[in-house]
């Protein structure tokens, strides 16, 4: 850049929030800009601070295009290289030059090592610290004291035990007792992996006599949200304990079985790809699994693939991937169901908080797709009840009909869906549809769900027992007759297939015989060979005329017959057929004509 016809070389720094020039450069370029006092303190890249001599505005010219600019500068003492910061780069449009001339600075970084910490803070690592105050154990006076005789110590451990007892005495952790005691517990010696001895006691009788303070221990889920803005994490005792993710939150991943085919590998890699922004260099680890998905590669799961699979699961469940729950941020629950399992993932800002999955029971596997998908939503909300209750939760599902079914009045849903929807009423759910391609996490969790030894919940057993035939208006024999004729009706067979496999998104993709059913596609259910629309039975073609005769057997009027039919019967065009039948009924016509003549 040119200042008063003097060329000045600047360094472009897109990370700088101000522009810097030296008084020496201003003098050399014969710049007469007025330097005013400033109270700013500049923080440099290496952590040091500098007090500027002042502030000034300098007229600059770009020699390439001749354009002039008025730029604000902080004036520094000494002879550092002048710097143009981010705003000046955009003002002068130097982006292209910035990309072509990138420089790096060698910043000396101090590597913190174990030895340096021990040397810097020796007092922290010396001796054994104690908590302030004394703790008193209250013993029930009605319990008779127990004195256990000393246990023998192996000859090979005797020297080490005596040395450890002496060390603990010197540290004032224990003290010798020279008088009789009412309670004596046996000493237990346990060898450590490094060859040292750990000395404990076995106070089982004393424990039974203690009067305890009954106080609930806070669960980890209660404590973790309070850490969401923490900047530092430390361990209480580096020798004995350390922080790790709650095993229940990652169980769905750690117990995920290995893939058995190419599609299984692709689903797993899709999950990993979604989390890759939180997993540095994970693409390198995934290479052996990626090679299995190539067309020219024959499927062969080897030991190296198993090793990589386990390594990736450890990476996915590591603490950098999981985040702390933050109450003020939007909470998202992704849910999915497959033929074999349910999957759920709780996220904020796209980063997972916890995973969950479970296998479907034998009865749940018979549910239609919309029932499985809604069951997955209930499973996710209840599994993460501590986070989801009492707040707005955005629920993502790849089953679009769920958006409409949750907005309909409860009585318009099939019986089993009604019971599942009732379960959701205690939560504030905003259900949104997402494409299958955006549901890698839960799709993989649901398809690779692990089997648990937990007994089915009361809700699961209740859903299993819900059967549309229990709410029937038709006899068991008539329902059996309907089921047999439904198996012979091609349109109803295709309808049953659609109910079980799922409907297309558009009417144009439906078979012509199913177009009349399309508008009610989310209200159908099939049980024991009979198709229901909510509580109404779908009647096969050959039985429809008989059903009209049945509802008109008492020869009531058109409106009365239609009200009766609409309660428990359904087929396309039913109302028109009922009207035509009644209008042509000879008994009704003859009776009606006689009444008219009498009048």
Coordinates of C-alpha atoms in Angstrom, one line a residue:
X1 CA 0.0 0.0 0.0
X2 CA 1.1 3.6 -0.6
X3 CA 1.1 6.3 2.2
X4 CA 1.9 9.8 0.8
X5 CA 3.6 8.2 -2.2
X6 CA 5.7 6.0 0.0
X7 CA 5.3 2.2 -0.4
X8 CA 4.7 0.5 2.9
X9 CA 4.6 -3.3 3.2
X10 CA 1.7 -4.5 5.4
X11 CA 0.9 -8.0 6.8
X12 CA -2.7 -9.1 6.3
X13 CA -4.2 -10.6 9.5
X14 CA -7.9 -11.7 9.1
X15 CA -7.9 -12.6 12.8
X16 CA -6.9 -9.0 13.9
X17 CA -9.7 -6.7 15.2
X18 CA -7.7 -3.5 14.6
X19 CA -5.0 -2.1 12.3
X20 CA -1.5 -1.4 13.6
X21 CA 1.2 0.9 12.4
X22 CA 4.3 2.3 14.0
X23 CA 5.4 5.9 14.6
X24 CA 8.6 5.1 12.7
X25 CA 6.6 4.1 9.6
X26 CA 4.5 7.3 9.8
X27 CA 7.7 9.5 10.0
X28 CA 9.3 7.6 7.1
X29 CA 6.3 8.1 4.9
X30 CA 6.0 11.8 5.9
X31 CA 2.5 11.3 7.2
X32 CA 1.1 14.3 9.0
X33 CA -1.9 12.5 10.5
X34 CA -2.8 13.7 14.0
X35 CA -2.1 11.1 16.7
X36 CA -4.7 11.2 19.5
X37 CA -4.6 9.6 22.9
X38 CA -6.3 6.3 23.4
X39 CA -7.2 4.2 26.5
X40 CA -7.1 0.9 24.5
X41 CA -4.9 -2.0 25.6
X42 CA -4.1 -4.4 22.7
X43 CA -3.9 -8.2 23.4
X44 CA -1.4 -9.9 21.1
X45 CA -1.5 -13.4 19.6
X46 CA 1.0 -14.7 22.2
X47 CA -1.0 -13.5 25.2
X48 CA 1.0 -10.4 25.9
X49 CA -0.5 -6.9 26.1
X50 CA 0.7 -3.6 24.6
X51 CA -0.3 0.0 25.3
X52 CA -0.5 2.0 22.0
X53 CA 1.0 5.5 21.7
X54 CA -2.2 6.7 20.3
X55 CA -4.8 6.5 17.5
X56 CA -4.7 8.1 14.0
X57 CA -6.5 8.1 10.6
X58 CA -4.2 7.6 7.6
X59 CA -5.0 8.2 3.9
X60 CA -3.8 5.2 1.9
X61 CA -3.7 4.4 -1.8
X62 CA -3.9 1.0 -3.5
X63 CA -1.2 1.2 -6.2
X64 CA -2.9 -1.5 -8.3
X65 CA -6.2 0.4 -8.9
X66 CA -5.4 3.9 -7.6
X67 CA -8.2 3.9 -5.1
X68 CA -7.9 5.9 -1.9
X69 CA -9.0 4.8 1.6
X70 CA -9.1 6.4 5.0
X71 CA -8.0 3.8 7.5
X72 CA -8.0 3.9 11.4
X73 CA -4.7 2.7 13.0
X74 CA -3.4 2.1 16.5
X75 CA 0.1 3.5 16.7
X76 CA 2.7 1.3 18.4
X77 CA 6.2 2.0 19.6
X78 CA 9.2 0.1 18.2
X79 CA 9.5 -1.4 14.8
X80 CA 6.9 -4.3 14.4
X81 CA 5.5 -5.0 11.0
X82 CA 2.4 -2.9 10.2
X83 CA -0.8 -4.9 10.2
X84 CA -4.1 -4.6 8.3
X85 CA -6.9 -6.3 10.2
X86 CA -10.1 -8.0 9.1
X87 CA -12.2 -4.8 8.6
X88 CA -9.5 -3.1 6.5
X89 CA -9.1 -6.2 4.4
X90 CA -12.8 -6.2 3.5
X91 CA -12.8 -2.4 3.0
X92 CA -9.9 -2.4 0.6
X93 CA -11.1 -5.8 -0.9
X94 CA -7.8 -7.6 -0.4
X95 CA -9.4 -11.1 0.0
X96 CA -7.7 -12.4 -3.1
X97 CA -4.3 -11.3 -2.0
X98 CA -5.0 -12.8 1.4
X99 CA -5.6 -16.2 -0.1
X100 CA -2.5 -16.1 -2.3
X101 CA -0.1 -15.0 0.5
X102 CA -0.8 -16.9 3.7
X103 CA 1.9 -16.7 6.3
X104 CA 2.2 -18.6 9.6
X105 CA 3.7 -17.4 12.8
X106 CA 5.9 -19.5 15.0
X107 CA 4.4 -19.2 18.4
X108 CA 6.3 -20.8 21.2
X109 CA 3.9 -23.1 23.1
X110 CA 4.5 -24.4 26.5
X111 CA 3.8 -28.1 26.8
X112 CA 2.4 -29.0 30.2
X113 CA 3.9 -32.3 31.4
X114 CA 3.5 -34.4 34.5
X115 CA 7.0 -33.5 35.6
X116 CA 6.4 -29.8 35.1
X117 CA 3.2 -29.9 37.2
X118 CA 4.9 -31.8 40.0
X119 CA 7.7 -29.3 40.0
X120 CA 5.4 -26.3 39.9
X121 CA 3.0 -27.5 42.6
X122 CA 4.9 -29.9 44.9
X123 CA 2.7 -29.1 47.9
X124 CA -0.4 -30.4 46.1
X125 CA 1.0 -33.9 45.6
X126 CA 2.6 -34.4 48.9
X127 CA 1.0 -36.3 51.7
X128 CA -2.7 -37.1 52.1
X129 CA -5.3 -34.3 52.5
X130 CA -8.3 -34.5 54.8
X131 CA -11.7 -33.0 54.6
X132 CA -12.4 -30.5 57.4
X133 CA -14.5 -31.6 60.4
X134 CA -15.0 -35.0 62.1
X135 CA -17.5 -37.6 61.1
X136 CA -19.4 -39.5 63.9
X137 CA -21.0 -42.9 63.4
X138 CA -24.1 -43.5 65.4
X139 CA -24.5 -47.1 66.6
X140 CA -27.8 -48.6 67.7
X141 CA -27.4 -49.3 71.4
X142 CA -29.9 -52.2 71.3
X143 CA -27.5 -54.2 69.0
X144 CA -25.0 -56.4 70.8
X145 CA -21.4 -55.5 69.8
X146 CA -19.4 -58.1 67.9
X147 CA -15.6 -58.7 68.2
X148 CA -14.0 -60.6 65.4
X149 CA -10.7 -62.4 65.9
X150 CA -7.8 -61.3 63.8
X151 CA -7.3 -63.2 60.5
X152 CA -4.1 -64.9 59.6
X153 CA -1.8 -63.1 57.2
X154 CA 0.2 -65.1 54.6
X155 CA 3.9 -65.2 55.5
X156 CA 4.8 -63.8 52.0
X157 CA 2.7 -60.7 52.8
X158 CA 3.6 -60.2 56.4
X159 CA 6.5 -57.8 55.9
X160 CA 4.5 -55.7 53.4
X161 CA 1.5 -55.6 55.7
X162 CA 3.5 -54.4 58.7
X163 CA 5.2 -51.7 56.5
X164 CA 1.8 -50.5 55.2
X165 CA 0.4 -50.4 58.8
X166 CA 3.4 -48.3 59.9
X167 CA 2.9 -46.0 56.9
X168 CA -0.8 -45.4 57.6
X169 CA 0.0 -44.8 61.3
X170 CA 2.6 -42.2 60.4
X171 CA 0.1 -40.5 58.0
X172 CA -2.3 -40.4 60.9
X173 CA -4.9 -42.4 58.9
X174 CA -5.0 -45.1 61.6
X175 CA -3.8 -45.2 65.2
X176 CA -3.0 -48.1 67.5
X177 CA -5.5 -48.9 70.3
X178 CA -4.1 -50.1 73.6
X179 CA -7.4 -50.8 75.4
X180 CA -10.3 -53.2 74.8
X181 CA -12.9 -52.2 72.2
X182 CA -16.5 -53.1 72.0
X183 CA -16.5 -53.5 68.2
X184 CA -13.6 -55.2 66.3
X185 CA -13.7 -55.9 62.6
X186 CA -11.5 -58.2 60.7
X187 CA -8.6 -56.8 58.6
X188 CA -8.6 -57.6 54.9
X189 CA -5.4 -57.4 52.8
X190 CA -5.7 -57.1 49.0
X191 CA -2.6 -57.0 46.7
X192 CA -2.5 -54.3 44.1
X193 CA -1.4 -54.9 40.5
X194 CA 1.9 -53.0 41.2
X195 CA 2.8 -55.3 44.1
X196 CA 1.8 -53.0 46.9
X197 CA -0.8 -53.9 49.6
X198 CA -4.1 -52.3 50.2
X199 CA -5.4 -52.7 53.8
X200 CA -9.2 -52.6 54.5
X201 CA -11.6 -53.9 57.1
X202 CA -14.7 -56.1 56.9
X203 CA -17.3 -54.2 59.1
X204 CA -20.4 -56.2 58.0
X205 CA -21.7 -56.6 61.6
X206 CA -21.0 -52.9 62.4
X207 CA -22.8 -51.8 59.2
X208 CA -26.0 -53.6 60.3
X209 CA -25.9 -51.7 63.7
X210 CA -25.3 -48.2 62.2
X211 CA -28.2 -45.7 62.3
X212 CA -28.0 -44.0 58.9
X213 CA -29.0 -40.6 57.7
X214 CA -31.5 -41.3 54.9
X215 CA -30.6 -38.9 52.1
X216 CA -31.1 -39.6 48.4
X217 CA -27.9 -39.6 46.4
X218 CA -28.3 -37.2 43.5
X219 CA -28.2 -39.0 40.1
X220 CA -25.6 -38.1 37.6
X221 CA -28.3 -36.8 35.2
X222 CA -29.3 -34.2 37.9
X223 CA -25.7 -32.9 38.3
X224 CA -24.6 -32.9 34.6
X225 CA -26.9 -30.0 33.4
X226 CA -25.2 -27.8 36.1
X227 CA -21.9 -28.3 34.3
X228 CA -23.0 -27.1 30.9
X229 CA -21.0 -23.8 31.1
X230 CA -18.0 -25.2 33.0
X231 CA -14.7 -24.2 31.5
X232 CA -12.5 -26.6 33.6
X233 CA -12.9 -30.3 34.5
X234 CA -10.8 -32.0 37.2
X235 CA -10.8 -35.3 39.0
X236 CA -11.1 -35.6 42.8
X237 CA -8.6 -38.4 43.0
X238 CA -6.5 -39.2 40.0
X239 CA -5.4 -42.5 41.4
X240 CA -8.8 -44.0 42.1
X241 CA -11.5 -42.3 40.1
X242 CA -12.1 -40.5 36.9
X243 CA -14.9 -39.0 34.9
X244 CA -16.6 -41.1 32.2
X245 CA -19.8 -41.0 30.3
X246 CA -22.9 -42.5 32.0
X247 CA -23.0 -46.1 30.7
X248 CA -26.8 -46.0 30.3
X249 CA -26.5 -43.1 27.9
X250 CA -24.2 -44.9 25.5
X251 CA -25.4 -48.5 26.1
X252 CA -27.3 -48.4 22.7
X253 CA -23.9 -47.9 21.0
X254 CA -21.6 -50.0 23.1
X255 CA -23.9 -53.1 22.9
X256 CA -24.6 -52.6 19.2
X257 CA -23.9 -55.9 17.3
X258 CA -21.5 -55.9 14.4
X259 CA -22.9 -55.6 10.8
X260 CA -23.7 -58.8 8.9
X261 CA -24.0 -57.3 5.4
X262 CA -23.0 -54.3 3.3
X263 CA -26.2 -52.4 4.1
X264 CA -25.4 -52.8 7.8
X265 CA -22.0 -51.3 7.3
X266 CA -23.4 -48.4 5.3
X267 CA -25.9 -47.6 8.0
X268 CA -23.2 -47.7 10.7
X269 CA -20.9 -45.5 8.5
X270 CA -23.8 -43.1 8.1
X271 CA -24.1 -42.8 11.8
X272 CA -20.4 -42.1 12.1
X273 CA -20.5 -39.6 9.3
X274 CA -23.2 -37.6 11.1
X275 CA -20.9 -37.4 14.2
X276 CA -17.7 -36.9 12.2
X277 CA -17.6 -33.2 13.0
X278 CA -17.0 -34.2 16.7
X279 CA -14.6 -37.0 15.8
X280 CA -11.1 -35.8 14.6
X281 CA -9.5 -38.1 12.0
X282 CA -12.3 -40.6 12.2
X283 CA -12.3 -41.0 8.4
X284 CA -8.8 -42.6 8.6
X285 CA -10.1 -45.1 11.2
X286 CA -13.2 -46.0 9.0
X287 CA -11.2 -46.8 5.9
X288 CA -11.2 -50.7 6.3
X289 CA -15.0 -50.6 6.8
X290 CA -15.5 -48.3 3.8
X291 CA -13.7 -50.8 1.6
X292 CA -16.3 -53.4 2.4
X293 CA -19.0 -51.2 0.7
X294 CA -17.2 -51.1 -2.7
X295 CA -18.9 -52.9 -5.5
X296 CA -15.8 -54.8 -6.6
X297 CA -15.2 -56.0 -3.0
X298 CA -16.6 -59.4 -1.9
X299 CA -18.2 -59.4 1.6
X300 CA -15.8 -60.8 4.1
X301 CA -15.8 -59.7 7.8
X302 CA -12.3 -60.2 9.2
X303 CA -10.6 -59.6 12.5
X304 CA -9.3 -56.2 11.3
X305 CA -12.9 -55.1 10.6
X306 CA -14.0 -56.2 14.1
X307 CA -11.2 -54.3 15.7
X308 CA -12.0 -51.1 13.7
X309 CA -15.7 -51.5 14.6
X310 CA -15.0 -51.7 18.3
X311 CA -12.6 -48.7 18.0
X312 CA -15.2 -46.6 16.3
X313 CA -17.8 -47.4 18.9
X314 CA -15.3 -46.2 21.6
X315 CA -14.8 -43.0 19.6
X316 CA -18.5 -42.4 19.2
X317 CA -19.2 -42.9 22.9
X318 CA -16.3 -40.8 24.1
X319 CA -16.8 -37.6 26.0
X320 CA -15.9 -35.1 23.1
X321 CA -18.9 -36.5 21.1
X322 CA -21.5 -36.4 23.9
X323 CA -22.3 -33.0 25.3
X324 CA -23.9 -31.6 28.5
X325 CA -27.6 -30.8 28.5
X326 CA -28.3 -27.1 28.5
X327 CA -31.8 -26.1 29.7
X328 CA -31.9 -22.8 27.7
X329 CA -31.2 -24.4 24.3
X330 CA -33.7 -26.1 22.0
X331 CA -34.0 -29.8 22.7
X332 CA -34.4 -32.3 19.8
X333 CA -35.3 -35.9 20.0
X334 CA -34.8 -38.1 16.9
X335 CA -36.8 -41.3 16.9
X336 CA -37.1 -44.2 14.5
X337 CA -38.4 -47.8 14.3
X338 CA -37.5 -50.7 12.2
X339 CA -38.9 -54.2 11.8
X340 CA -36.8 -55.3 14.8
X341 CA -36.2 -52.4 17.2
X342 CA -36.7 -48.8 18.3
X343 CA -34.0 -46.1 18.4
X344 CA -33.8 -42.7 19.9
X345 CA -31.2 -40.0 20.2
X346 CA -31.4 -36.8 22.3
X347 CA -29.5 -33.8 20.8
X348 CA -28.8 -30.1 21.2
X349 CA -27.3 -28.0 18.4
X350 CA -26.9 -31.2 16.4
X351 CA -24.6 -32.8 19.1
X352 CA -25.9 -35.9 21.0
X353 CA -26.6 -35.9 24.7
X354 CA -27.6 -39.6 25.0
X355 CA -28.5 -42.6 22.8
X356 CA -31.1 -45.4 23.5
X357 CA -32.5 -48.4 21.7
X358 CA -34.3 -51.6 22.4
X359 CA -35.5 -54.6 20.5
X360 CA -39.2 -55.0 19.7
X361 CA -41.2 -57.8 21.4
X362 CA -42.7 -60.6 19.3
X363 CA -46.1 -58.9 19.5
X364 CA -44.7 -55.4 18.7
X365 CA -43.2 -56.8 15.5
X366 CA -46.7 -57.4 14.2
X367 CA -47.6 -53.7 14.6
X368 CA -48.2 -51.6 11.5
X369 CA -45.5 -49.0 10.6
X370 CA -47.3 -46.0 12.0
X371 CA -47.8 -47.8 15.3
X372 CA -44.1 -48.7 15.5
X373 CA -43.0 -45.1 14.6
X374 CA -45.3 -43.6 17.2
X375 CA -44.2 -46.2 19.7
X376 CA -40.6 -45.1 19.1
X377 CA -41.6 -41.5 19.9
X378 CA -43.1 -42.6 23.2
X379 CA -40.0 -44.7 24.0
X380 CA -37.7 -41.8 23.4
X381 CA -39.7 -39.3 25.4
X382 CA -40.1 -41.7 28.4
X383 CA -36.5 -43.0 28.2
X384 CA -35.2 -39.4 28.5
X385 CA -38.1 -38.3 30.8
X386 CA -35.7 -36.4 33.0
X387 CA -34.8 -34.1 30.1
X388 CA -38.0 -34.0 28.1
X389 CA -40.7 -33.5 30.8
X390 CA -42.0 -30.0 31.4
X391 CA -40.4 -28.3 28.3
X392 CA -40.9 -28.0 24.6
X393 CA -39.3 -30.9 22.6
X394 CA -38.8 -31.0 18.9
X395 CA -39.3 -34.6 17.8
X396 CA -38.0 -35.7 14.4
X397 CA -39.5 -38.7 12.6
X398 CA -39.1 -40.0 9.0
X399 CA -42.8 -41.1 9.0
X400 CA -44.8 -38.2 7.5
X401 CA -48.3 -39.5 8.5
X402 CA -47.3 -38.9 12.2
X403 CA -47.6 -35.2 11.6
X404 CA -51.3 -35.4 10.8
X405 CA -52.2 -38.2 13.2
X406 CA -51.0 -36.2 16.3
X407 CA -53.1 -33.2 15.2
X408 CA -56.3 -35.1 14.8
X409 CA -58.9 -35.6 17.6
X410 CA -58.0 -38.6 19.7
X411 CA -61.2 -40.5 19.0
X412 CA -60.4 -40.5 15.3
X413 CA -57.3 -42.7 15.7
X414 CA -57.3 -46.5 15.8
X415 CA -57.5 -48.0 19.3
X416 CA -53.8 -48.8 19.7
X417 CA -52.7 -45.4 18.4
X418 CA -55.2 -43.8 20.8
X419 CA -53.5 -45.5 23.7
X420 CA -50.0 -44.5 22.5
X421 CA -51.1 -40.9 21.9
X422 CA -52.5 -40.8 25.4
X423 CA -49.1 -41.6 26.7
X424 CA -47.7 -38.5 24.9
X425 CA -50.2 -36.1 26.4
X426 CA -48.1 -35.3 29.4
X427 CA -45.3 -34.0 27.1
X428 CA -45.0 -30.8 25.0
X429 CA -44.2 -32.3 21.6
X430 CA -43.6 -30.5 18.4
X431 CA -43.4 -33.3 15.8
X432 CA -41.5 -32.6 12.6
X433 CA -40.9 -34.8 9.6
X434 CA -37.4 -35.4 8.4
X435 CA -36.3 -37.4 5.3
X436 CA -34.8 -40.8 5.8
X437 CA -31.4 -39.5 4.6
X438 CA -31.3 -37.2 7.7
X439 CA -32.0 -39.9 10.2
X440 CA -28.8 -41.9 10.1
X441 CA -28.4 -41.9 13.9
X442 CA -31.7 -43.4 14.9
X443 CA -32.0 -45.6 11.8
X444 CA -28.8 -47.4 12.7
X445 CA -29.8 -47.6 16.4
X446 CA -33.2 -49.1 15.6
X447 CA -31.9 -51.7 13.1
X448 CA -29.1 -52.8 15.4
X449 CA -31.0 -52.6 18.7
X450 CA -29.7 -55.0 21.4
X451 CA -31.8 -57.5 23.2
X452 CA -32.4 -56.7 26.9
X453 CA -33.3 -59.0 29.8
X454 CA -35.7 -56.4 31.2
X455 CA -39.3 -57.5 31.7
X456 CA -41.9 -55.9 29.4
X457 CA -43.4 -52.7 31.0
X458 CA -47.0 -52.5 31.9
X459 CA -47.6 -50.2 29.0
X460 CA -46.1 -52.7 26.6
X461 CA -48.3 -55.5 27.9
X462 CA -51.3 -53.2 27.8
X463 CA -50.7 -52.3 24.1
X464 CA -50.3 -56.0 23.3
X465 CA -53.7 -56.8 24.7
X466 CA -55.5 -54.0 22.7
X467 CA -57.4 -55.6 20.0
X468 CA -59.9 -54.0 17.7
X469 CA -62.1 -57.1 18.0
X470 CA -62.6 -56.3 21.7
X471 CA -64.5 -53.2 20.7
X472 CA -66.6 -54.9 18.0
X473 CA -70.3 -54.4 17.2
X474 CA -70.3 -57.6 15.1
X475 CA -70.4 -61.2 16.4
X476 CA -67.2 -63.4 16.4
X477 CA -68.7 -65.6 13.7
X478 CA -69.5 -62.7 11.4
X479 CA -66.0 -61.3 11.9
X480 CA -64.6 -64.7 11.0
X481 CA -66.7 -64.7 7.8
X482 CA -65.5 -61.1 7.0
X483 CA -61.8 -62.2 7.5
X484 CA -62.3 -65.2 5.1
X485 CA -63.8 -63.1 2.4
X486 CA -61.2 -60.4 2.9
X487 CA -58.5 -62.9 2.0
X488 CA -60.3 -63.6 -1.3
X489 CA -60.7 -59.9 -2.2
X490 CA -57.7 -58.6 -4.2
X491 CA -58.3 -54.9 -3.3
X492 CA -58.4 -55.7 0.4
X493 CA -55.3 -57.9 0.1
X494 CA -53.5 -55.0 -1.4
X495 CA -54.9 -52.7 1.2
X496 CA -53.6 -55.0 4.0
X497 CA -50.2 -55.0 2.3
X498 CA -50.1 -51.2 2.3
X499 CA -51.1 -51.0 6.0
X500 CA -48.2 -53.3 6.9
X501 CA -45.5 -51.9 4.6
X502 CA -46.5 -48.2 4.5
X503 CA -48.3 -46.0 2.0
X504 CA -46.6 -44.0 -0.8
X505 CA -46.4 -40.2 -0.3
X506 CA -48.5 -39.4 -3.4
X507 CA -51.8 -40.6 -4.6
X508 CA -50.4 -41.1 -8.1
X509 CA -48.2 -44.0 -6.8
X510 CA -51.2 -46.0 -5.4
X511 CA -52.9 -48.8 -7.2
X512 CA -56.2 -47.7 -8.8
X513 CA -58.2 -50.0 -6.6
X514 CA -56.8 -48.3 -3.4
X515 CA -57.4 -44.7 -4.5
X516 CA -60.7 -44.5 -2.6
X517 CA -58.9 -45.5 0.6
X518 CA -56.0 -43.1 0.2
X519 CA -57.5 -40.1 2.2
X520 CA -58.0 -42.4 5.2
X521 CA -54.6 -44.2 5.0
X522 CA -53.5 -43.2 8.5
X523 CA -56.6 -44.5 10.1
X524 CA -56.4 -48.1 9.0
X525 CA -55.4 -51.1 11.1
X526 CA -55.4 -54.8 10.4
X527 CA -56.0 -57.5 13.1
X528 CA -56.8 -61.2 12.8
X529 CA -57.5 -60.9 9.1
X530 CA -60.0 -58.0 9.5
X531 CA -59.3 -54.5 8.4
X532 CA -60.5 -51.6 10.5
X533 CA -60.8 -47.9 10.0
X534 CA -60.8 -46.6 13.6
X535 CA -63.6 -48.8 15.0
X536 CA -65.4 -49.5 11.7
X537 CA -65.0 -52.8 9.9
X538 CA -64.0 -52.7 6.2
X539 CA -66.5 -55.0 4.4
X540 CA -65.4 -57.1 1.4
X541 CA -67.4 -56.7 -1.8
X542 CA -69.4 -60.0 -1.6
X543 CA -70.7 -59.2 1.9
X544 CA -71.8 -55.6 1.4
X545 CA -75.3 -56.3 0.1
X546 CA -75.9 -58.7 3.1
X547 CA -74.7 -56.0 5.5
X548 CA -77.1 -53.5 4.0
X549 CA -80.0 -56.0 4.4
X550 CA -78.9 -56.4 8.0
X551 CA -78.9 -52.8 9.0
X552 CA -82.3 -52.3 7.1
X553 CA -83.9 -55.4 8.6
X554 CA -86.2 -53.3 10.8
X555 CA -87.1 -51.1 7.7
X556 CA -86.1 -47.9 9.4
X557 CA -85.6 -44.8 7.3
X558 CA -82.5 -43.8 5.3
X559 CA -81.0 -41.5 7.9
X560 CA -81.5 -44.1 10.7
X561 CA -79.8 -46.8 8.6
X562 CA -76.9 -44.5 7.7
X563 CA -76.3 -43.6 11.3
X564 CA -76.3 -47.3 12.2
X565 CA -73.9 -48.2 9.3
X566 CA -71.5 -45.3 10.0
X567 CA -70.9 -46.7 13.5
X568 CA -69.4 -50.0 12.6
X569 CA -69.3 -50.5 8.8
X570 CA -67.2 -49.0 6.0
X571 CA -66.5 -49.4 2.3
X572 CA -66.2 -46.8 -0.5
X573 CA -69.5 -45.5 -1.7
X574 CA -71.4 -47.1 1.3
X575 CA -73.8 -44.1 1.8
X576 CA -75.0 -44.0 -1.8
X577 CA -75.5 -47.8 -1.9
X578 CA -77.5 -47.8 1.3
X579 CA -79.8 -45.0 0.0
X580 CA -80.4 -46.8 -3.3
X581 CA -81.2 -50.0 -1.5
X582 CA -83.7 -48.4 0.8
X583 CA -85.3 -46.3 -1.9
X584 CA -85.9 -49.5 -3.9
X585 CA -87.1 -51.6 -0.9
X586 CA -90.5 -53.1 -1.9
X587 CA -91.7 -53.4 1.7
X588 CA -90.9 -49.7 2.4
X589 CA -92.5 -48.6 -0.9
X590 CA -95.7 -50.6 -0.3
X591 CA -96.0 -49.4 3.3
X592 CA -95.2 -45.8 2.3
X593 CA -97.9 -45.8 -0.5
X594 CA -100.6 -47.1 1.9
X595 CA -99.8 -44.4 4.4
X596 CA -100.0 -41.8 1.7
X597 CA -103.5 -43.0 0.5
X598 CA -104.8 -42.9 4.1
X599 CA -103.7 -39.4 4.5

